[in-house]
Coordinates of C-alpha atoms and ligand atoms in Angstrom, one line a residue:
M110 CA 68.7 106.2 117.8
S111 CA 71.7 104.3 119.2
T112 CA 74.9 104.3 117.4
V113 CA 74.8 100.6 116.8
E114 CA 71.5 101.2 114.9
Q115 CA 73.0 104.0 112.9
Q116 CA 75.9 101.7 112.1
L117 CA 73.6 99.0 110.9
D118 CA 71.6 101.4 108.8
D119 CA 74.8 102.6 107.2
L120 CA 75.9 99.0 106.6
E121 CA 72.5 98.2 105.0
A122 CA 72.8 101.2 102.6
Q123 CA 76.4 100.2 101.8
I124 CA 75.5 96.6 101.1
T125 CA 72.5 97.5 99.0
S126 CA 74.7 99.8 96.9
E127 CA 77.3 97.0 96.4
L128 CA 74.8 94.4 95.3
P129 CA 73.4 94.0 91.8
S130 CA 70.1 95.9 91.6
D131 CA 68.0 92.7 91.4
I132 CA 69.1 91.5 94.9
S133 CA 67.3 93.2 97.7
V134 CA 68.3 93.4 101.4
S135 CA 65.4 93.3 103.9
S136 CA 67.4 93.8 107.0
V137 CA 70.9 93.7 108.5
K138 CA 71.6 92.5 112.1
Y139 CA 74.5 91.7 114.3
E140 CA 74.4 88.2 115.8
G141 CA 77.5 87.9 118.1
P142 CA 80.5 88.6 115.9
E143 CA 78.7 88.1 112.7
L144 CA 76.8 90.4 110.4
V145 CA 73.7 88.7 109.2
V146 CA 72.1 90.0 106.0
Y147 CA 68.5 89.0 105.3
T148 CA 67.5 89.0 101.7
R149 CA 64.3 88.3 99.7
D150 CA 66.5 86.9 96.9
P151 CA 68.6 84.2 98.5
K152 CA 68.7 82.1 95.3
K153 CA 70.1 85.0 93.3
F154 CA 72.7 85.5 96.1
A155 CA 73.7 81.9 95.9
Q156 CA 74.0 82.1 92.1
Q157 CA 76.8 84.6 92.4
G158 CA 79.2 82.4 94.4
D159 CA 81.7 85.1 95.2
L160 CA 79.4 87.8 96.3
I161 CA 79.5 87.1 100.1
R162 CA 83.2 86.7 100.2
Q163 CA 83.6 90.1 98.3
L164 CA 81.3 91.8 100.7
A165 CA 83.0 90.3 103.7
S166 CA 86.4 91.5 102.6
K167 CA 85.1 95.0 101.7
L168 CA 83.3 95.5 105.0
R169 CA 86.0 93.5 107.0
K170 CA 83.2 91.6 108.7
R171 CA 82.1 88.0 109.0
I172 CA 78.9 87.9 106.9
T173 CA 76.1 85.3 106.8
V174 CA 73.3 85.6 104.3
R175 CA 69.9 84.3 105.3
P176 CA 66.6 84.3 103.4
D177 CA 63.8 86.7 104.6
P178 CA 61.2 84.4 106.2
S179 CA 58.6 85.6 103.8
V180 CA 60.2 83.9 100.8
L181 CA 60.8 80.5 102.3
S182 CA 59.5 77.3 100.7
R183 CA 57.6 74.9 102.9
P184 CA 60.0 72.6 104.9
E185 CA 58.3 69.4 103.5
Q186 CA 59.0 70.5 100.0
A187 CA 62.4 71.8 100.8
R188 CA 63.3 68.5 102.5
E189 CA 62.6 66.5 99.3
E190 CA 64.5 69.0 97.1
I191 CA 67.6 69.0 99.5
M192 CA 67.7 65.2 99.5
N193 CA 67.8 65.3 95.7
V194 CA 70.7 67.8 95.6
V195 CA 72.8 66.1 98.3
P196 CA 74.6 62.8 97.2
E197 CA 73.1 59.7 98.8
D198 CA 76.5 58.7 100.1
A199 CA 76.6 61.7 102.4
G200 CA 74.5 59.7 104.8
V201 CA 72.1 62.5 105.9
T202 CA 70.7 61.5 109.3
D203 CA 68.6 64.6 110.2
L204 CA 67.2 67.8 108.7
D205 CA 66.1 70.5 111.0
F206 CA 64.3 73.5 109.7
H207 CA 64.2 76.9 111.5
A208 CA 61.8 79.1 109.8
D209 CA 62.6 82.1 112.1
T210 CA 66.1 82.4 110.6
G211 CA 65.7 80.5 107.4
E212 CA 68.3 78.0 108.4
V213 CA 68.3 74.3 107.8
V214 CA 70.7 72.2 109.9
I215 CA 71.8 69.1 108.0
E216 CA 73.3 66.3 110.1
A217 CA 75.3 63.9 108.0
E218 CA 77.8 61.1 108.3
K219 CA 79.9 62.7 105.7
P220 CA 79.5 66.5 106.0
G221 CA 82.1 67.1 103.3
M222 CA 79.7 65.7 100.7
V223 CA 77.0 68.0 101.8
I224 CA 79.4 71.0 101.5
G225 CA 80.8 70.0 98.2
R226 CA 83.9 71.4 96.5
H227 CA 84.5 74.9 97.8
G228 CA 80.9 74.9 99.1
S229 CA 79.4 74.2 95.7
T230 CA 76.7 71.8 97.1
L231 CA 75.8 74.2 99.8
R232 CA 75.2 76.9 97.2
E233 CA 73.3 74.5 95.1
I234 CA 71.0 73.8 98.1
T235 CA 70.3 77.6 98.5
K236 CA 69.9 78.1 94.8
T237 CA 67.2 75.3 94.8
V238 CA 65.3 75.9 98.0
G239 CA 66.3 79.4 99.3
W240 CA 67.1 78.1 102.8
T241 CA 70.6 78.6 104.3
P242 CA 72.1 75.2 105.1
E243 CA 74.4 74.5 108.0
V244 CA 76.1 71.2 108.3
V245 CA 77.1 69.1 111.4
R246 CA 78.6 65.7 111.6
T247 CA 76.7 62.6 112.9
P248 CA 79.0 61.2 115.6
P249 CA 80.5 57.9 114.3
I250 CA 80.4 56.7 117.9
E251 CA 77.2 57.7 119.6
S252 CA 77.9 60.5 122.1
S253 CA 75.4 61.5 124.6
T254 CA 77.2 64.8 125.2
V255 CA 77.1 65.9 121.6
S256 CA 73.5 64.9 121.2
N257 CA 72.5 66.6 124.5
V258 CA 74.3 69.8 123.6
R259 CA 72.8 69.9 120.2
S260 CA 69.2 69.3 121.4
F261 CA 69.7 71.7 124.3
L262 CA 70.9 74.5 121.9
K263 CA 67.9 73.7 119.6
Q264 CA 65.5 74.0 122.4
E265 CA 67.1 77.3 123.6
R266 CA 67.2 78.8 120.1
D267 CA 65.2 81.9 120.9
D268 CA 67.1 82.7 124.0
R269 CA 70.3 82.2 122.1
R270 CA 69.4 84.6 119.4
D271 CA 68.6 87.2 122.0
I272 CA 72.0 86.6 123.6
L273 CA 73.8 86.8 120.2
E274 CA 72.0 90.0 119.3
K275 CA 73.0 91.6 122.6
V276 CA 76.6 90.4 122.3
G277 CA 76.6 91.8 118.7
R278 CA 75.7 95.2 120.0
Q279 CA 78.4 95.0 122.7
I280 CA 81.0 94.1 120.2
H281 CA 80.1 96.8 117.8
R282 CA 79.5 99.6 120.3
E283 CA 81.3 102.9 119.8
E284 CA 84.7 103.1 121.5
M285 CA 84.6 105.5 124.4
S286 CA 88.2 106.0 125.4
D287 CA 91.0 107.9 123.8
D288 CA 93.5 106.4 126.3
E289 CA 95.8 103.6 125.1
Y290 CA 97.1 100.7 127.3
V291 CA 97.1 97.0 127.5
R292 CA 97.3 95.2 130.8
I293 CA 97.4 91.6 132.0
T294 CA 96.4 90.7 135.5
T295 CA 97.2 87.2 136.8
L296 CA 94.4 85.6 138.8
G297 CA 95.8 82.1 139.2
C298 CA 98.2 79.5 137.8
C299 CA 101.3 81.6 138.6
R300 CA 104.1 79.7 140.2
E301 CA 101.6 76.8 140.5
V302 CA 99.8 74.4 138.2
G303 CA 96.0 74.8 138.3
R304 CA 93.4 77.5 138.5
A305 CA 94.4 79.2 135.3
S306 CA 92.9 82.6 134.9
F307 CA 93.9 86.0 133.6
I308 CA 92.3 89.4 132.8
L309 CA 93.4 91.1 129.7
S310 CA 92.3 94.7 129.8
T311 CA 92.3 97.9 127.7
P312 CA 90.7 101.2 128.5
E313 CA 87.7 99.9 126.6
T314 CA 87.5 96.2 127.3
R315 CA 88.0 93.5 129.9
I316 CA 88.5 89.9 128.9
L317 CA 88.7 86.9 131.2
V318 CA 91.0 84.2 129.8
D319 CA 90.3 80.8 131.4
C320 CA 88.8 80.1 134.8
G321 CA 90.0 76.8 136.2
D322 CA 90.2 75.0 139.5
K323 CA 93.2 73.5 141.2
P324 CA 93.3 69.7 141.4
G325 CA 93.9 68.2 144.8
A326 CA 93.4 71.6 146.6
E327 CA 89.8 71.8 147.6
G328 CA 88.1 75.2 147.5
E329 CA 90.9 77.1 145.9
V330 CA 89.7 79.2 143.0
P331 CA 91.3 82.0 141.0
Y332 CA 91.3 85.4 142.6
L333 CA 88.0 86.2 140.8
H334 CA 87.1 88.9 143.3
A335 CA 90.1 91.0 142.7
P336 CA 89.2 94.6 141.7
E337 CA 90.6 93.9 138.2
A338 CA 88.4 90.9 137.8
L339 CA 84.8 90.5 139.0
G340 CA 85.4 93.0 141.8
A341 CA 84.0 95.7 139.6
G342 CA 80.9 93.6 138.9
P343 CA 80.5 90.7 136.5
Q344 CA 78.8 92.9 133.9
T345 CA 82.1 94.8 133.4
I346 CA 83.6 91.7 131.8
D347 CA 83.1 91.9 128.0
A348 CA 84.0 88.3 127.1
V349 CA 85.4 85.1 128.4
V350 CA 87.9 83.2 126.3
L351 CA 88.5 79.5 127.0
T352 CA 91.7 78.0 125.7
H353 CA 90.7 74.4 126.3
A354 CA 88.4 72.2 128.3
H355 CA 90.7 70.7 131.0
L356 CA 89.2 71.5 134.4
D357 CA 92.2 73.5 135.6
H358 CA 91.2 76.0 132.9
S359 CA 87.4 75.5 132.6
A360 CA 86.0 74.2 135.9
L361 CA 84.8 77.5 137.3
I362 CA 83.4 79.0 134.1
P363 CA 79.9 78.1 135.1
L364 CA 80.4 79.8 138.4
L365 CA 80.7 83.1 136.6
F366 CA 77.0 82.7 135.6
K367 CA 76.1 82.2 139.2
Y368 CA 77.8 85.4 140.0
G369 CA 75.7 87.2 137.3
Y370 CA 77.9 87.2 134.3
D371 CA 75.8 86.8 131.1
G372 CA 78.2 87.5 128.3
P373 CA 79.8 85.3 125.7
I374 CA 82.3 82.5 126.0
Y375 CA 84.6 82.1 123.0
C376 CA 86.0 78.6 122.5
T377 CA 86.1 76.0 119.8
E378 CA 83.2 73.7 119.2
P379 CA 84.9 70.6 120.7
T380 CA 86.0 72.7 123.7
R381 CA 82.3 73.6 124.3
D382 CA 81.2 70.0 124.3
L383 CA 84.1 68.8 126.4
M384 CA 83.6 71.6 128.9
G385 CA 80.0 70.4 129.3
L386 CA 81.1 66.8 129.8
L387 CA 83.9 67.7 132.3
T388 CA 82.1 70.3 134.4
L389 CA 79.0 68.0 134.8
D390 CA 81.4 65.3 135.9
Y391 CA 83.1 67.7 138.3
L392 CA 79.7 68.2 139.9
D393 CA 79.0 64.5 140.0
V394 CA 82.3 63.6 141.6
A395 CA 81.9 66.4 144.2
A396 CA 78.4 65.0 145.0
K397 CA 79.7 61.5 145.3
E398 CA 82.4 62.6 147.7
G399 CA 80.0 64.6 149.8
R400 CA 81.4 68.0 148.9
S401 CA 79.1 70.8 148.0
P402 CA 80.1 72.1 144.5
P403 CA 80.3 75.9 143.9
Y404 CA 77.5 75.8 141.3
E405 CA 74.9 73.5 139.8
S406 CA 74.2 71.9 136.5
E407 CA 71.9 74.8 135.6
Q408 CA 74.9 77.0 135.4
V409 CA 76.7 74.5 133.1
R410 CA 73.7 74.8 130.8
E411 CA 73.9 78.6 130.9
A412 CA 77.6 78.4 130.0
I413 CA 76.9 76.2 127.0
K414 CA 74.1 78.5 125.9
H415 CA 76.6 81.5 126.0
C416 CA 79.3 79.7 124.0
I417 CA 80.2 81.2 120.6
P418 CA 82.2 78.6 118.8
L419 CA 85.1 79.7 116.6
E420 CA 87.2 77.7 114.2
Y421 CA 91.0 77.8 114.1
G422 CA 92.1 80.7 112.0
D423 CA 88.8 82.7 112.1
V424 CA 89.7 86.4 112.9
T425 CA 86.8 87.5 115.1
D426 CA 85.8 90.9 116.5
I427 CA 85.1 90.3 120.2
A428 CA 85.1 93.9 121.4
P429 CA 85.3 97.3 119.7
D430 CA 89.1 97.2 120.1
V431 CA 89.9 93.5 120.2
K432 CA 90.1 90.7 117.6
L433 CA 90.6 87.1 118.7
T434 CA 92.1 84.3 116.6
F435 CA 92.4 80.7 117.7
H436 CA 95.2 78.4 116.5
N437 CA 95.8 74.7 117.1
A438 CA 97.7 74.2 120.4
G439 CA 98.3 70.4 119.9
H440 CA 97.4 69.7 123.6
I441 CA 93.8 68.3 123.6
L442 CA 90.9 68.2 121.3
G443 CA 89.9 71.8 120.4
S444 CA 92.7 73.3 122.4
A445 CA 93.7 76.8 121.2
V446 CA 96.6 79.2 121.3
S447 CA 94.6 82.4 121.7
H448 CA 95.9 85.5 119.8
F449 CA 94.5 88.9 120.6
H450 CA 95.0 91.8 118.3
I451 CA 94.3 95.0 120.2
G452 CA 93.4 98.3 118.6
D453 CA 94.1 98.9 115.0
G454 CA 97.7 97.6 114.9
L455 CA 98.3 98.8 118.5
Y456 CA 99.4 95.6 120.3
N457 CA 99.3 91.8 120.1
V458 CA 99.2 89.2 122.9
A459 CA 99.2 85.5 122.5
F460 CA 98.1 83.1 125.4
S461 CA 99.6 79.7 124.7
G462 CA 97.1 77.9 127.0
D463 CA 98.5 74.4 127.3
I464 CA 100.6 73.4 124.3
H465 CA 102.4 70.5 122.8
Y466 CA 104.9 71.7 120.3
D467 CA 105.7 68.4 118.4
D468 CA 103.2 66.3 116.5
T469 CA 101.6 63.5 118.6
R470 CA 99.6 60.5 117.4
L471 CA 96.4 62.6 118.0
F472 CA 97.3 66.1 117.0
N473 CA 99.5 68.3 114.8
G474 CA 102.0 70.3 116.9
A475 CA 101.1 73.8 118.2
V476 CA 101.0 76.7 115.8
N477 CA 103.5 79.5 116.6
D478 CA 103.2 81.6 113.4
F479 CA 101.3 84.9 113.8
P480 CA 101.0 88.1 111.9
R481 CA 102.4 90.0 115.0
V482 CA 103.0 89.2 118.7
E483 CA 104.6 91.5 121.2
T484 CA 103.8 89.5 124.4
L485 CA 103.5 85.8 124.9
V486 CA 101.9 84.3 128.0
L487 CA 103.5 80.8 128.0
E488 CA 102.7 77.7 130.0
S489 CA 105.7 76.2 131.9
T490 CA 104.4 72.9 133.2
Y491 CA 107.6 71.2 132.1
G492 CA 109.7 74.4 132.1
G493 CA 112.2 73.2 134.7
R494 CA 115.8 72.8 133.7
N495 CA 115.7 69.0 133.9
D496 CA 112.2 68.6 132.6
Y497 CA 113.1 66.7 129.4
Q498 CA 110.7 63.9 128.5
T499 CA 111.6 60.7 126.9
D500 CA 111.1 60.5 123.2
Q501 CA 107.6 59.2 122.5
A502 CA 108.8 56.2 120.6
D503 CA 110.9 55.1 123.6
S504 CA 108.0 55.7 125.9
E505 CA 105.8 53.5 123.8
R506 CA 108.4 50.7 123.9
T507 CA 108.6 51.0 127.7
L508 CA 104.8 50.9 128.0
K509 CA 104.6 47.8 125.8
E510 CA 107.3 46.1 127.9
V511 CA 105.4 46.8 131.1
I512 CA 102.2 45.4 129.5
K513 CA 104.0 42.3 128.2
E514 CA 105.6 41.6 131.6
T515 CA 102.3 42.0 133.5
Y516 CA 100.5 39.9 131.0
E517 CA 103.0 37.1 131.5
K518 CA 102.4 37.2 135.2
D519 CA 98.7 36.9 134.5
G520 CA 98.2 40.4 136.0
K521 CA 96.3 43.5 134.9
V522 CA 97.6 46.9 133.8
V523 CA 95.8 49.8 135.4
I524 CA 96.5 53.2 133.8
P525 CA 95.0 56.3 135.5
A526 CA 94.4 58.8 132.7
F527 CA 92.7 62.1 131.9
A528 CA 89.5 61.2 130.0
V529 CA 90.4 63.8 127.4
G530 CA 93.6 63.6 125.4
R531 CA 96.0 61.1 127.0
S532 CA 93.5 58.3 127.0
Q533 CA 92.9 58.6 123.3
E534 CA 96.7 58.8 122.7
I535 CA 97.2 55.6 124.7
M536 CA 94.3 53.9 122.9
L537 CA 96.0 54.6 119.6
V538 CA 99.3 53.2 120.9
L539 CA 97.5 50.0 122.1
E540 CA 95.4 49.5 119.0
E541 CA 98.5 49.7 116.8
A542 CA 100.6 47.5 119.2
M543 CA 98.0 44.7 119.1
R544 CA 97.4 45.0 115.4
S545 CA 101.1 44.6 114.7
G546 CA 101.6 41.9 117.3
D547 CA 103.9 43.9 119.5
I548 CA 101.8 43.0 122.5
P549 CA 99.2 40.1 122.9
E550 CA 95.6 40.8 122.1
M551 CA 93.7 41.5 125.2
P552 CA 90.6 43.5 126.2
V553 CA 91.2 47.2 126.9
H554 CA 88.5 48.4 129.4
L555 CA 87.7 52.1 129.4
D556 CA 86.2 53.4 132.6
G557 CA 84.9 56.8 133.7
M558 CA 84.3 59.3 130.9
I559 CA 86.9 57.9 128.6
W560 CA 84.5 56.3 126.2
E561 CA 82.3 59.4 126.0
A562 CA 85.4 61.6 125.5
T563 CA 86.5 59.3 122.7
A564 CA 83.1 59.6 121.0
I565 CA 83.5 63.4 121.0
H566 CA 86.9 63.1 119.4
T567 CA 85.4 61.1 116.5
T568 CA 82.7 63.8 116.1
Y569 CA 85.4 66.4 115.3
P570 CA 88.0 64.7 113.2
E571 CA 88.9 68.1 111.6
Y572 CA 90.7 68.9 114.9
L573 CA 92.8 65.7 114.8
R574 CA 96.2 65.1 113.2
D575 CA 95.9 64.9 109.4
D576 CA 96.5 61.2 108.9
L577 CA 94.3 60.2 111.8
R578 CA 91.5 62.4 110.5
D579 CA 91.7 60.6 107.2
R580 CA 91.5 57.2 108.8
I581 CA 88.4 58.2 110.8
F582 CA 86.7 59.4 107.5
H583 CA 87.0 55.8 106.4
E584 CA 84.8 54.0 108.8
D585 CA 86.5 50.6 108.6
E586 CA 89.8 52.1 109.6
N587 CA 88.6 54.2 112.5
P588 CA 91.1 53.0 115.2
F589 CA 88.7 54.0 118.0
L590 CA 86.2 51.4 116.8
A591 CA 88.7 48.5 117.3
E592 CA 86.9 45.5 118.9
Q593 CA 89.3 45.2 121.9
F594 CA 88.0 48.4 123.4
N595 CA 85.3 47.8 126.0
H596 CA 83.2 50.5 127.6
I597 CA 82.7 49.8 131.4
D598 CA 79.1 50.8 131.6
A599 CA 77.6 48.4 134.1
G600 CA 79.4 49.8 137.2
E601 CA 80.8 48.0 140.2
E602 CA 79.6 44.5 139.1
E603 CA 81.4 44.7 135.8
R604 CA 84.6 46.0 137.5
Q605 CA 84.5 43.0 139.9
E606 CA 84.2 40.7 136.9
V607 CA 87.1 42.3 135.1
A608 CA 89.2 42.3 138.3
D609 CA 88.6 38.6 138.7
G610 CA 89.0 37.8 135.0
E611 CA 91.8 37.4 132.4
P612 CA 94.8 39.7 131.9
C613 CA 93.7 43.0 130.5
I614 CA 94.4 46.7 130.4
I615 CA 92.3 49.2 132.2
L616 CA 92.2 52.9 131.4
S617 CA 90.4 54.9 134.1
T618 CA 89.8 58.4 135.3
S619 CA 90.8 60.4 137.3
G620 CA 94.2 61.0 135.9
M621 CA 95.8 62.1 139.1
V622 CA 94.0 59.5 141.3
T623 CA 91.9 62.2 143.0
G624 CA 88.6 60.5 142.7
G625 CA 86.4 58.6 140.2
P626 CA 86.5 54.9 139.2
I627 CA 90.3 54.7 139.5
M628 CA 89.7 54.5 143.3
S629 CA 87.6 51.4 142.7
W630 CA 90.4 49.8 140.6
L631 CA 92.9 50.6 143.4
G632 CA 90.6 48.8 145.8
H633 CA 90.2 45.8 143.5
L634 CA 93.8 45.4 142.2
G635 CA 95.9 47.4 144.6
P636 CA 96.7 44.4 146.8
D637 CA 97.6 42.2 143.7
P638 CA 101.4 41.9 143.3
D639 CA 101.0 40.6 139.8
S640 CA 99.2 43.7 138.5
T641 CA 100.8 47.1 137.6
L642 CA 99.8 50.6 138.0
V643 CA 101.2 52.8 135.2
F644 CA 101.3 56.6 135.4
V645 CA 101.4 58.2 131.9
G646 CA 100.5 61.8 132.8
Y647 CA 101.5 64.6 135.1
Q648 CA 100.8 64.1 138.8
A649 CA 100.3 67.4 140.6
Q650 CA 101.7 68.2 144.1
G651 CA 99.2 67.1 146.7
T652 CA 97.4 64.5 144.7
L653 CA 97.2 60.8 145.7
G654 CA 98.8 60.0 142.3
R655 CA 101.9 62.0 143.2
R656 CA 102.2 60.3 146.6
I657 CA 101.9 56.8 145.2
Q658 CA 104.5 57.8 142.6
N659 CA 106.7 58.9 145.5
G660 CA 106.5 55.4 147.0
W661 CA 103.4 55.6 149.3
D662 CA 102.2 52.0 149.6
E663 CA 100.1 52.0 152.8
I664 CA 97.1 54.2 151.8
P665 CA 94.7 55.2 154.6
T666 CA 91.3 53.9 153.3
S667 CA 89.9 57.4 154.0
E668 CA 92.0 58.4 151.0
V669 CA 90.6 55.9 148.6
G670 CA 87.0 56.7 149.7
A671 CA 83.9 54.6 149.5
M672 CA 84.6 53.8 145.8
G673 CA 87.8 52.1 146.7
G674 CA 86.0 50.0 149.3
G675 CA 87.4 52.2 152.1
D676 CA 85.5 52.5 155.3
G677 CA 87.6 55.3 156.7
R678 CA 89.5 52.9 159.0
G679 CA 92.8 51.1 158.4
T680 CA 94.9 51.1 155.3
L681 CA 95.0 49.7 151.9
S682 CA 98.3 47.9 151.1
L683 CA 99.4 48.8 147.6
N684 CA 101.2 45.6 146.5
M685 CA 100.8 46.1 142.8
G686 CA 103.8 47.3 140.8
V687 CA 104.0 51.1 140.2
E688 CA 105.6 52.4 137.0
T689 CA 105.9 55.8 135.5
V690 CA 106.2 56.1 131.7
D691 CA 106.5 59.7 130.7
G692 CA 106.7 61.0 127.2
F693 CA 102.9 60.8 126.7
S694 CA 102.2 64.1 128.2
G695 CA 100.0 66.6 126.4
H696 CA 102.4 69.2 127.4
A697 CA 105.6 70.3 125.6
D698 CA 108.7 69.4 127.7
R699 CA 111.5 71.9 128.3
A700 CA 112.9 71.5 124.8
G701 CA 109.4 71.8 123.3
L702 CA 108.7 75.0 125.1
E703 CA 112.1 76.5 124.1
N704 CA 111.5 75.4 120.5
F705 CA 108.1 77.0 120.5
V706 CA 109.6 80.3 121.5
K707 CA 112.8 79.9 119.4
T708 CA 110.9 79.2 116.1
M709 CA 108.0 81.5 116.9
N710 CA 107.3 83.9 114.1
P711 CA 107.7 86.8 114.9
R712 CA 109.8 86.4 118.1
P713 CA 107.9 88.0 121.0
E714 CA 109.5 90.9 122.9
K715 CA 108.2 89.8 126.3
V716 CA 107.3 86.4 127.7
L717 CA 105.3 85.7 130.9
C718 CA 106.1 82.2 132.2
V719 CA 103.0 80.9 134.0
H720 CA 101.3 77.5 134.7
G721 CA 104.1 75.7 136.3
D722 CA 105.5 75.4 139.8
E723 CA 107.9 78.0 141.2
R724 CA 111.1 76.3 140.0
S725 CA 109.7 75.6 136.4
T726 CA 108.5 79.1 135.8
Q727 CA 111.7 80.7 137.1
D728 CA 114.0 78.2 135.2
L729 CA 112.2 78.8 132.0
S730 CA 112.0 82.5 132.4
S731 CA 115.7 82.9 133.0
A732 CA 116.7 80.5 130.2
L733 CA 114.6 82.4 127.7
Y734 CA 116.1 85.7 128.9
H735 CA 119.7 84.4 128.5
D736 CA 119.3 82.4 125.3
Y737 CA 117.0 84.6 123.3
D738 CA 117.5 88.1 124.7
M739 CA 113.9 88.9 125.5
R740 CA 112.3 90.4 128.6
T741 CA 110.9 87.5 130.6
F742 CA 108.9 87.2 133.8
A743 CA 107.8 84.5 136.2
P744 CA 104.9 86.4 137.8
K745 CA 103.1 85.6 141.0
N746 CA 99.3 85.6 141.3
L747 CA 97.6 89.0 141.4
E748 CA 100.3 90.9 139.5
T749 CA 99.4 93.3 136.9
F750 CA 101.6 94.1 133.9
R751 CA 101.2 97.1 131.8
F752 CA 102.3 97.0 128.1
L753 CA 102.4 100.1 126.0
Ligands
ZN117 ZN1 95.4 71.2 129.8

């Protein structure tokens, strides 16, 4: 008998002895990080509201209770009874019964009303029908990503349970090593921006944190084949943790499955959906540009199947000696500062991922309050000594000025933007500016994946800034549903019409002008001196965006590609105005990064400054060392640090 089985037997005995004698336990299983307790008396369990919480704190495990399949009422009957319990205003759009696990997934427009105060309605459902309810939000704007991910996971349910059971056994295996150390190996994004990837290792466990590509630099990937990484075989990695969905952190996660990895990916639920959207688009863009991508859509599906979503604040066992907790990072939807607690009080490491320290229109500022942290791995995108951004209110004023001036010339404003994050921030600025009369009302066209990414934002309002979340809950105030927003969904013909038409604003991917429909807009409007190209986000070295920013105005048509109308010969004259309005970045600026560290509770002993060019990481590292008396480093790629 394996030790995990012994452990489960012991747990079953312990749980049985803790429960009142009229509640029976039929089996106990691990599913991923959770302990699932099957009972023949789910209704009695639900009647004693506090029982699960008490068990969870006693056993220090995340516990889910499910009915033994033998006691379930028929779905048709349960459906009727559930609809009687749930208030009509909740707007239930779908009920999906899974007899194998006794779960019923309830999709509703207002999930809060299905949950009830402190979960009271959920308990009422179980008390009435015995099934275990799970609630998901009906997207207020239809999202093909959300519905595809949900139906895919439904279809793969059996596979997924096998995966979760296997992961559960991995997590709860017996610790084999008496040695104690914690190491971090840098596989990318050191003294550069892009291809974020790290290995966090202990004698027992190896965790890969992020696995991104490098925009503008074809074929460059993290040093995945280093002996510390996949060099020892993909099966030696226990878990992958994804801080957020931007491609410079997520693009090569599916590649791991091509290499034979088949373990879990921990991320938030919106990160899972956004990763699906962005990696599929990454494949699409590569195909359109005639490049052969490193993996196929099959591997994206594998990655999604292996995601274990966690919410902010959930303390989760991900290995015998590692607990992971995500906290809001304020950067993009679902982005997470990832905190690792190693051993029983042995050591703590926090990876910032990308952060924004102050509140923005979209998100609350990054969390920097932890029970303990000895080492912080900190992004340094704007860590340079002069990397101070304009105050956002000033930036908004400048943007509105540029829009007004362009409008008066009868021109069009083209804004290259990341689909995820800055686009929605700019949408909120434009919606308010038009509503308050600061700028004239005009159509705002959303091209590329911006519309879809916006729909995903409205599916997970819990991850947005408090007041924005409240507005989305009230449908008539949802700013993303404002009528000036138009989804460019009819391709080149529609673009031509817009380009020939009235003054307007165009938000288009890609954010660094490295491909996608922005190329087409350059082709249409680049020669027009009355129009304006406005950069609102970071332009990495080597990207076309950076070169245009630096004054390049004769662009070889080979650069703009077929989408920009290029035939590979001659040049495109860029006559349109070019403006840069910073201050909308999803990244903390130098002051924000310093404030994040300065006000961090507790103050870390060591800081690794990563994810910034050479100058930024070194500047930030030496400033933190001088000002806050901590050990700081600006590592290169492929360095290993030993802590403890
Ligand atoms: Zn990012």
